Structure formats: structure tokens, C-alpha cells
């Protein structure tokens, strides 16, 4: 990708094992400016949630990580970082496609297919969040997926045309910056409430009854809310509320 301009410091790699790992190691050994973004044309061991690998054809998609230092944010509010990253991706994709949603906690879906995965890695300090590395794998121009991932899709498959990866990266980063700066301003509480509302409205399968699975098996439930700490609250067919943290429940697709 010929990155002629990006709004933030950019490290462009032809290949790396994982942009999150690369950026983490860099931050551990030297001073790295906030918003520094590491973008790779190819990852040999891209990291996904639940230990999954992220499949991406060389030079076709966006695979990048950026660093933030949200020391102003209490550890109990760290889910806001996941929300603003997911919203930035969703809202940028909506420039080209409809039916984009956020599958809790932060996968991005088009209809019933996954177009983007996010991996948020926070380093906590006694007074807040010392560092946040946000990794994003976004399917842009890939046409064939060969892994056993159940439901991948790319923007090109949705729209039928190629897309400029640089344009999408820059737009996404600007959206993320706007949310992030809002959380630091004088109206941070209002901005945070607005983020939580937007996130709730954007959720995958936010209406109706759907199948889920936890350690006790599968069940049918409807989504009630996502709490400020990220807890996913469902109501089952018996009327019982069930609250889950990340990895404690999954959708049956």
C-alpha cells in the first residue's frame, strides 16, 4: 500500500507476524508517540479474539494497530475504548455499505457475515489505563477466503468494486480520534453517554429472539442491554436475566 498521507505517524511494513505484537514490542523498548499506527501488507500470525488467527490475502486488506495512552480514563471505563474503535470502523464502512453492525463485543458484521475483527490490549496502571493497543483486521478487497472461518466477507464482495485502502484507513483513524478526543474534553460524560447509545443502537441482533451458547449449553434469549463495563445482558425465554463478560457466551450463527 502506497501510504502517501495518513493523519498520524505511520510505520508501513511489507510483512510481520502481528502488528499488535510489533507495536507492543516497540512501545516496550522506546518512546512511541500516541496514535502511531503500524500497518502491514501481510501478517504471518495475525492475532484475533479467542486465540484465533486472522486470514488475509497479501496486499488486499487493512491490517493495522495503533497506540493510545488513555491515562485520563479509569480502568473500570476501559470498555469505552472498545466501543469507539468498533464505532469508528462501522461508521467508516457505512460510507460504502448498509446493514453494518457490531457483534458484541467488537466484531463488525455485514448482515450475518464478519467483515472486521478487533483486538484491544490494555495495560492498566494504578491511576488508569497506561496504554491501549488497538488491532484491526478489515477485509477490503479480498475475493476468496480459504480458511475454515465460518462467515467472512469483504467490502469488495459487498459492493462489487475495489476500494482505496488508504482512504478507508485515514477516515477510520479520524473518526477514532474524534471520539477519543471527546472523551478527554470538558463534555466527556456527555460524549461517553452518546458513545454508549450509538453502540447500543449498532448492535448485531439487537432485536428479537436468537440462539446463544454458554457453558451450560444453547438457549434462546433476547438482548436487554450492554452495561458500561461491557457486560452483555440477555433475557431468556423464562424471563431470567443472564449477564456475561467477554468469552462467557457466544452467538449461535
C-alpha positions as a LaTeX table, in Angstrom:
\begin{tabular}{lrrr}
\hline
Residue & $x$ (\AA) & $y$ (\AA) & $z$ (\AA) \\
\hline
Unk1 & 0.00 & 0.00 & 0.00 \\
Unk2 & 1.45 & 3.34 & $-1.01$ \\
Unk3 & 0.61 & 5.47 & 2.00 \\
Unk4 & 1.19 & 8.97 & 0.67 \\
Unk5 & $-0.66$ & 10.54 & 3.60 \\
Unk6 & $-2.07$ & 9.45 & 6.89 \\
Unk7 & $-3.23$ & 11.72 & 9.73 \\
Unk8 & $-0.90$ & 10.03 & 12.25 \\
Unk9 & 2.67 & 8.70 & 12.47 \\
Unk10 & 2.76 & 5.59 & 10.27 \\
Unk11 & 5.04 & 2.57 & 10.19 \\
Unk12 & 4.42 & 0.66 & 6.98 \\
Unk13 & 5.57 & $-2.99$ & 6.88 \\
Unk14 & 5.56 & $-5.39$ & 3.98 \\
Unk15 & 5.23 & $-8.31$ & 6.38 \\
Unk16 & 5.19 & $-9.01$ & 10.12 \\
Unk17 & 3.94 & $-11.75$ & 12.41 \\
Unk18 & 1.37 & $-9.47$ & 14.07 \\
Unk19 & 1.01 & $-5.70$ & 14.04 \\
Unk20 & $-0.18$ & $-5.78$ & 17.66 \\
Unk21 & 2.91 & $-7.73$ & 18.70 \\
Unk22 & 5.21 & $-5.48$ & 16.66 \\
Unk23 & 3.77 & $-2.31$ & 18.18 \\
Unk24 & 3.76 & $-3.74$ & 21.72 \\
Unk25 & 7.44 & $-4.63$ & 21.48 \\
Unk26 & 8.24 & $-1.19$ & 20.07 \\
Unk27 & 6.37 & 0.55 & 22.90 \\
Unk28 & 8.12 & $-1.65$ & 25.47 \\
Unk29 & 11.57 & $-0.60$ & 24.26 \\
Unk30 & 11.26 & 3.03 & 23.15 \\
Unk31 & 9.08 & 6.13 & 23.33 \\
Unk32 & 6.29 & 5.88 & 20.76 \\
Unk33 & 4.02 & 8.82 & 20.02 \\
Unk34 & 0.30 & 8.49 & 20.64 \\
Unk35 & $-1.70$ & 7.49 & 17.53 \\
Unk36 & 1.36 & 5.81 & 15.98 \\
Unk37 & $-0.06$ & 3.27 & 13.54 \\
Unk38 & 1.64 & 0.11 & 12.29 \\
Unk39 & 0.18 & $-1.18$ & 9.03 \\
Unk40 & 1.21 & $-4.42$ & 7.29 \\
Unk41 & 0.52 & $-5.77$ & 3.82 \\
Unk42 & 0.75 & $-9.29$ & 5.23 \\
Unk43 & 0.69 & $-10.94$ & 8.65 \\
Unk44 & 2.12 & $-14.40$ & 9.24 \\
Unk45 & 0.41 & $-14.80$ & 12.62 \\
Unk46 & $-2.33$ & $-12.21$ & 12.84 \\
Unk47 & $-3.95$ & $-12.27$ & 16.28 \\
Unk48 & $-7.70$ & $-12.48$ & 16.73 \\
Unk49 & $-10.03$ & $-12.89$ & 19.66 \\
Unk50 & $-10.17$ & $-16.27$ & 21.46 \\
Unk51 & $-6.69$ & $-17.02$ & 20.15 \\
Unk52 & $-7.90$ & $-17.26$ & 16.54 \\
Unk53 & $-5.74$ & $-16.35$ & 13.56 \\
Unk54 & $-6.88$ & $-13.70$ & 11.11 \\
Unk55 & $-6.76$ & $-14.73$ & 7.45 \\
Unk56 & $-5.82$ & $-12.03$ & 4.97 \\
Unk57 & $-4.53$ & $-12.19$ & 1.42 \\
Unk58 & $-1.33$ & $-10.22$ & 0.85 \\
Unk59 & $-1.91$ & $-6.60$ & $-0.12$ \\
Unk60 & $-5.70$ & $-6.84$ & $-0.25$ \\
Unk61 & $-6.94$ & $-5.73$ & 3.16 \\
Unk62 & $-6.22$ & $-3.45$ & 6.10 \\
Unk63 & $-4.23$ & $-4.93$ & 8.98 \\
Unk64 & $-3.04$ & $-2.33$ & 11.43 \\
Unk65 & $-2.55$ & $-1.45$ & 15.08 \\
Unk66 & $-2.36$ & 1.91 & 16.83 \\
Unk67 & $-1.37$ & 3.01 & 20.30 \\
Unk68 & $-3.21$ & 5.31 & 22.69 \\
Unk69 & $-2.24$ & 6.45 & 26.19 \\
Unk70 & $-5.65$ & 6.98 & 27.85 \\
Unk71 & $-4.31$ & 7.74 & 31.35 \\
Unk72 & $-7.32$ & 10.02 & 31.87 \\
Unk73 & $-9.66$ & 7.01 & 31.71 \\
Unk74 & $-10.34$ & 4.90 & 34.81 \\
Unk75 & $-9.76$ & 1.17 & 34.40 \\
Unk76 & $-13.45$ & 0.46 & 35.02 \\
Unk77 & $-14.28$ & 2.52 & 31.90 \\
Unk78 & $-11.92$ & 0.69 & 29.54 \\
Unk79 & $-14.82$ & $-0.75$ & 27.51 \\
Unk80 & $-15.26$ & 2.75 & 26.05 \\
Unk81 & $-12.05$ & 2.17 & 24.05 \\
Unk82 & $-13.52$ & $-0.97$ & 22.53 \\
Unk83 & $-16.74$ & 0.90 & 21.74 \\
Unk84 & $-15.09$ & 3.84 & 19.98 \\
Unk85 & $-12.88$ & 1.56 & 17.89 \\
Unk86 & $-15.88$ & $-0.51$ & 16.80 \\
Unk87 & $-17.97$ & 2.58 & 16.06 \\
Unk88 & $-15.16$ & 4.15 & 14.02 \\
Unk89 & $-14.96$ & 1.05 & 11.81 \\
Unk90 & $-18.72$ & 0.68 & 11.49 \\
Unk91 & $-19.32$ & 4.32 & 10.61 \\
Unk92 & $-16.48$ & 4.39 & 8.06 \\
Unk93 & $-17.82$ & 1.25 & 6.34 \\
Unk94 & $-21.26$ & 2.85 & 6.18 \\
Unk95 & $-19.82$ & 5.25 & 3.59 \\
Unk96 & $-19.99$ & 2.28 & 1.18 \\
Unk97 & $-22.44$ & $-0.29$ & 2.56 \\
Unk98 & $-25.60$ & $-0.68$ & 4.60 \\
Unk99 & $-26.50$ & $-3.42$ & 7.11 \\
Unk100 & $-23.26$ & $-2.94$ & 9.09 \\
Unk101 & $-23.50$ & $-3.84$ & 12.79 \\
Unk102 & $-21.30$ & $-4.51$ & 15.82 \\
Unk103 & $-21.34$ & $-8.06$ & 17.12 \\
Unk104 & $-20.62$ & $-7.83$ & 20.83 \\
Unk105 & $-18.07$ & $-7.02$ & 21.99 \\
Unk106 & $-16.39$ & $-5.58$ & 18.89 \\
Unk107 & $-16.56$ & $-7.69$ & 15.72 \\
Unk108 & $-18.00$ & $-5.85$ & 12.74 \\
Unk109 & $-20.62$ & $-7.63$ & 10.66 \\
Unk110 & $-22.35$ & $-7.09$ & 7.35 \\
Unk111 & $-25.69$ & $-8.88$ & 7.63 \\
Unk112 & $-24.68$ & $-12.31$ & 9.02 \\
Unk113 & $-21.05$ & $-12.19$ & 7.86 \\
Unk114 & $-17.87$ & $-10.93$ & 9.52 \\
Unk115 & $-16.00$ & $-8.14$ & 7.76 \\
Unk116 & $-13.73$ & $-6.96$ & 10.59 \\
Unk117 & $-12.17$ & $-8.17$ & 13.81 \\
Unk118 & $-10.71$ & $-6.03$ & 16.57 \\
Unk119 & $-8.26$ & $-6.92$ & 19.32 \\
Unk120 & $-7.92$ & $-4.43$ & 22.19 \\
Unk121 & $-4.97$ & $-4.90$ & 24.55 \\
Unk122 & $-4.87$ & $-2.60$ & 27.58 \\
Unk123 & $-2.08$ & $-2.10$ & 30.08 \\
Unk124 & $-3.51$ & $-0.89$ & 33.36 \\
Unk125 & $-1.84$ & 1.40 & 35.91 \\
Unk126 & $-2.86$ & 2.38 & 39.43 \\
Unk127 & $-4.35$ & 5.65 & 38.22 \\
Unk128 & $-5.99$ & 4.48 & 34.97 \\
Unk129 & $-5.09$ & 2.94 & 31.64 \\
Unk130 & $-1.42$ & 3.39 & 30.84 \\
Unk131 & $-1.57$ & 2.10 & 27.28 \\
Unk132 & $-4.08$ & 0.76 & 24.79 \\
Unk133 & $-3.11$ & $-1.02$ & 21.60 \\
Unk134 & $-5.97$ & $-1.43$ & 19.15 \\
Unk135 & $-5.51$ & $-4.04$ & 16.43 \\
Unk136 & $-7.87$ & $-4.06$ & 13.45 \\
Unk137 & $-8.19$ & $-6.55$ & 10.62 \\
Unk138 & $-10.60$ & $-5.27$ & 7.98 \\
Unk139 & $-11.45$ & $-7.19$ & 4.82 \\
Unk140 & $-11.36$ & $-4.72$ & 1.92 \\
Unk141 & $-10.52$ & $-6.20$ & $-1.50$ \\
Unk142 & $-10.15$ & $-9.95$ & $-0.86$ \\
Unk143 & $-12.43$ & $-12.04$ & $-3.09$ \\
Unk144 & $-11.75$ & $-15.62$ & $-1.93$ \\
Unk145 & $-11.37$ & $-16.83$ & 1.65 \\
Unk146 & $-9.69$ & $-20.21$ & 2.09 \\
Unk147 & $-9.58$ & $-20.70$ & 5.86 \\
Unk148 & $-12.22$ & $-22.54$ & 7.87 \\
Unk149 & $-13.58$ & $-19.26$ & 9.25 \\
Unk150 & $-17.35$ & $-19.73$ & 9.08 \\
Unk151 & $-18.59$ & $-16.47$ & 7.58 \\
Unk152 & $-16.01$ & $-13.98$ & 6.22 \\
Unk153 & $-16.91$ & $-11.22$ & 3.78 \\
Unk154 & $-15.05$ & $-8.28$ & 2.26 \\
Unk155 & $-16.15$ & $-4.82$ & 1.21 \\
Unk156 & $-15.45$ & $-5.73$ & $-2.42$ \\
Unk157 & $-17.73$ & $-8.77$ & $-2.17$ \\
Unk158 & $-20.48$ & $-6.50$ & $-0.83$ \\
Unk159 & $-20.12$ & $-3.65$ & $-3.33$ \\
Unk160 & $-18.63$ & $-5.41$ & $-6.36$ \\
Unk161 & $-15.74$ & $-2.96$ & $-6.74$ \\
Unk162 & $-12.23$ & $-2.30$ & $-5.44$ \\
Unk163 & $-11.70$ & 0.21 & $-2.65$ \\
Unk164 & $-8.83$ & 2.51 & $-1.71$ \\
Unk165 & $-7.34$ & 1.10 & 1.48 \\
Unk166 & $-5.54$ & 4.35 & 2.30 \\
Unk167 & $-8.76$ & 6.35 & 2.10 \\
Unk168 & $-10.56$ & 3.93 & 4.42 \\
Unk169 & $-7.65$ & 3.85 & 6.89 \\
Unk170 & $-7.46$ & 7.63 & 7.06 \\
Unk171 & $-11.21$ & 8.04 & 7.51 \\
Unk172 & $-11.32$ & 5.40 & 10.20 \\
Unk173 & $-8.43$ & 6.95 & 12.14 \\
Unk174 & $-10.01$ & 10.39 & 12.02 \\
Unk175 & $-13.29$ & 9.02 & 13.38 \\
Unk176 & $-11.46$ & 7.24 & 16.17 \\
Unk177 & $-9.52$ & 10.39 & 17.04 \\
Unk178 & $-12.71$ & 12.47 & 17.21 \\
Unk179 & $-14.31$ & 10.04 & 19.69 \\
Unk180 & $-11.10$ & 9.75 & 21.71 \\
Unk181 & $-10.57$ & 13.49 & 21.99 \\
Unk182 & $-14.20$ & 13.90 & 23.01 \\
Unk183 & $-13.59$ & 11.63 & 25.99 \\
Unk184 & $-10.82$ & 13.99 & 27.15 \\
Unk185 & $-12.77$ & 17.24 & 26.79 \\
Unk186 & $-15.00$ & 19.24 & 29.09 \\
Unk187 & $-18.07$ & 17.33 & 27.94 \\
Unk188 & $-16.53$ & 13.89 & 28.40 \\
Unk189 & $-19.51$ & 12.49 & 30.33 \\
Unk190 & $-21.97$ & 13.56 & 27.64 \\
Unk191 & $-19.72$ & 12.16 & 24.92 \\
Unk192 & $-19.37$ & 8.86 & 26.79 \\
Unk193 & $-23.15$ & 8.58 & 27.12 \\
Unk194 & $-23.53$ & 9.30 & 23.41 \\
Unk195 & $-20.96$ & 6.61 & 22.57 \\
Unk196 & $-22.83$ & 4.08 & 24.68 \\
Unk197 & $-26.12$ & 4.97 & 22.98 \\
Unk198 & $-24.63$ & 4.73 & 19.48 \\
Unk199 & $-23.05$ & 1.41 & 20.36 \\
Unk200 & $-26.34$ & 0.02 & 21.69 \\
Unk201 & $-28.16$ & 1.09 & 18.53 \\
Unk202 & $-25.48$ & $-0.53$ & 16.34 \\
Unk203 & $-25.53$ & $-3.98$ & 17.93 \\
Unk204 & $-25.90$ & $-7.15$ & 15.87 \\
Unk205 & $-29.21$ & $-8.93$ & 16.54 \\
Unk206 & $-30.28$ & $-6.18$ & 18.91 \\
Unk207 & $-33.95$ & $-7.03$ & 18.35 \\
Unk208 & $-35.84$ & $-10.30$ & 18.50 \\
Unk209 & $-35.05$ & $-13.72$ & 19.96 \\
Unk210 & $-31.83$ & $-15.50$ & 19.00 \\
Unk211 & $-29.79$ & $-18.56$ & 19.91 \\
Unk212 & $-26.80$ & $-18.28$ & 22.24 \\
Unk213 & $-24.41$ & $-20.71$ & 23.89 \\
Unk214 & $-22.72$ & $-20.63$ & 27.30 \\
Unk215 & $-21.02$ & $-23.27$ & 29.46 \\
Unk216 & $-24.40$ & $-24.85$ & 30.21 \\
Unk217 & $-25.42$ & $-25.26$ & 26.56 \\
Unk218 & $-27.52$ & $-23.45$ & 23.99 \\
Unk219 & $-30.55$ & $-21.33$ & 24.77 \\
Unk220 & $-32.84$ & $-18.73$ & 23.22 \\
Unk221 & $-32.79$ & $-15.16$ & 24.51 \\
Unk222 & $-33.19$ & $-11.53$ & 23.60 \\
Unk223 & $-30.71$ & $-8.74$ & 24.19 \\
Unk224 & $-31.60$ & $-6.39$ & 27.01 \\
Unk225 & $-28.51$ & $-4.15$ & 27.20 \\
Unk226 & $-24.75$ & $-3.89$ & 27.31 \\
Unk227 & $-23.61$ & $-2.34$ & 30.58 \\
Unk228 & $-20.87$ & 0.29 & 30.91 \\
Unk229 & $-18.26$ & $-2.32$ & 31.86 \\
Unk230 & $-19.08$ & $-4.34$ & 28.75 \\
Unk231 & $-21.29$ & $-6.91$ & 30.45 \\
Unk232 & $-23.72$ & $-8.46$ & 27.95 \\
Unk233 & $-27.20$ & $-8.84$ & 29.48 \\
Unk234 & $-29.74$ & $-11.21$ & 27.94 \\
Unk235 & $-33.22$ & $-12.31$ & 28.94 \\
Unk236 & $-34.06$ & $-15.96$ & 28.33 \\
Unk237 & $-37.46$ & $-17.44$ & 27.50 \\
Unk238 & $-38.22$ & $-17.97$ & 31.17 \\
Unk239 & $-37.79$ & $-14.26$ & 31.79 \\
Unk240 & $-34.49$ & $-14.66$ & 33.65 \\
Unk241 & $-31.73$ & $-12.11$ & 33.14 \\
Unk242 & $-28.33$ & $-13.56$ & 32.25 \\
Unk243 & $-25.23$ & $-11.34$ & 32.40 \\
Unk244 & $-21.97$ & $-12.29$ & 30.70 \\
Unk245 & $-18.47$ & $-10.93$ & 30.45 \\
Unk246 & $-16.39$ & $-11.38$ & 27.32 \\
Unk247 & $-15.86$ & $-15.02$ & 26.28 \\
Unk248 & $-18.58$ & $-16.29$ & 28.64 \\
Unk249 & $-21.25$ & $-16.50$ & 25.93 \\
Unk250 & $-21.32$ & $-16.62$ & 22.16 \\
Unk251 & $-23.87$ & $-16.25$ & 19.41 \\
Unk252 & $-25.07$ & $-19.35$ & 17.61 \\
Unk253 & $-24.67$ & $-18.31$ & 13.96 \\
\hline
\end{tabular}
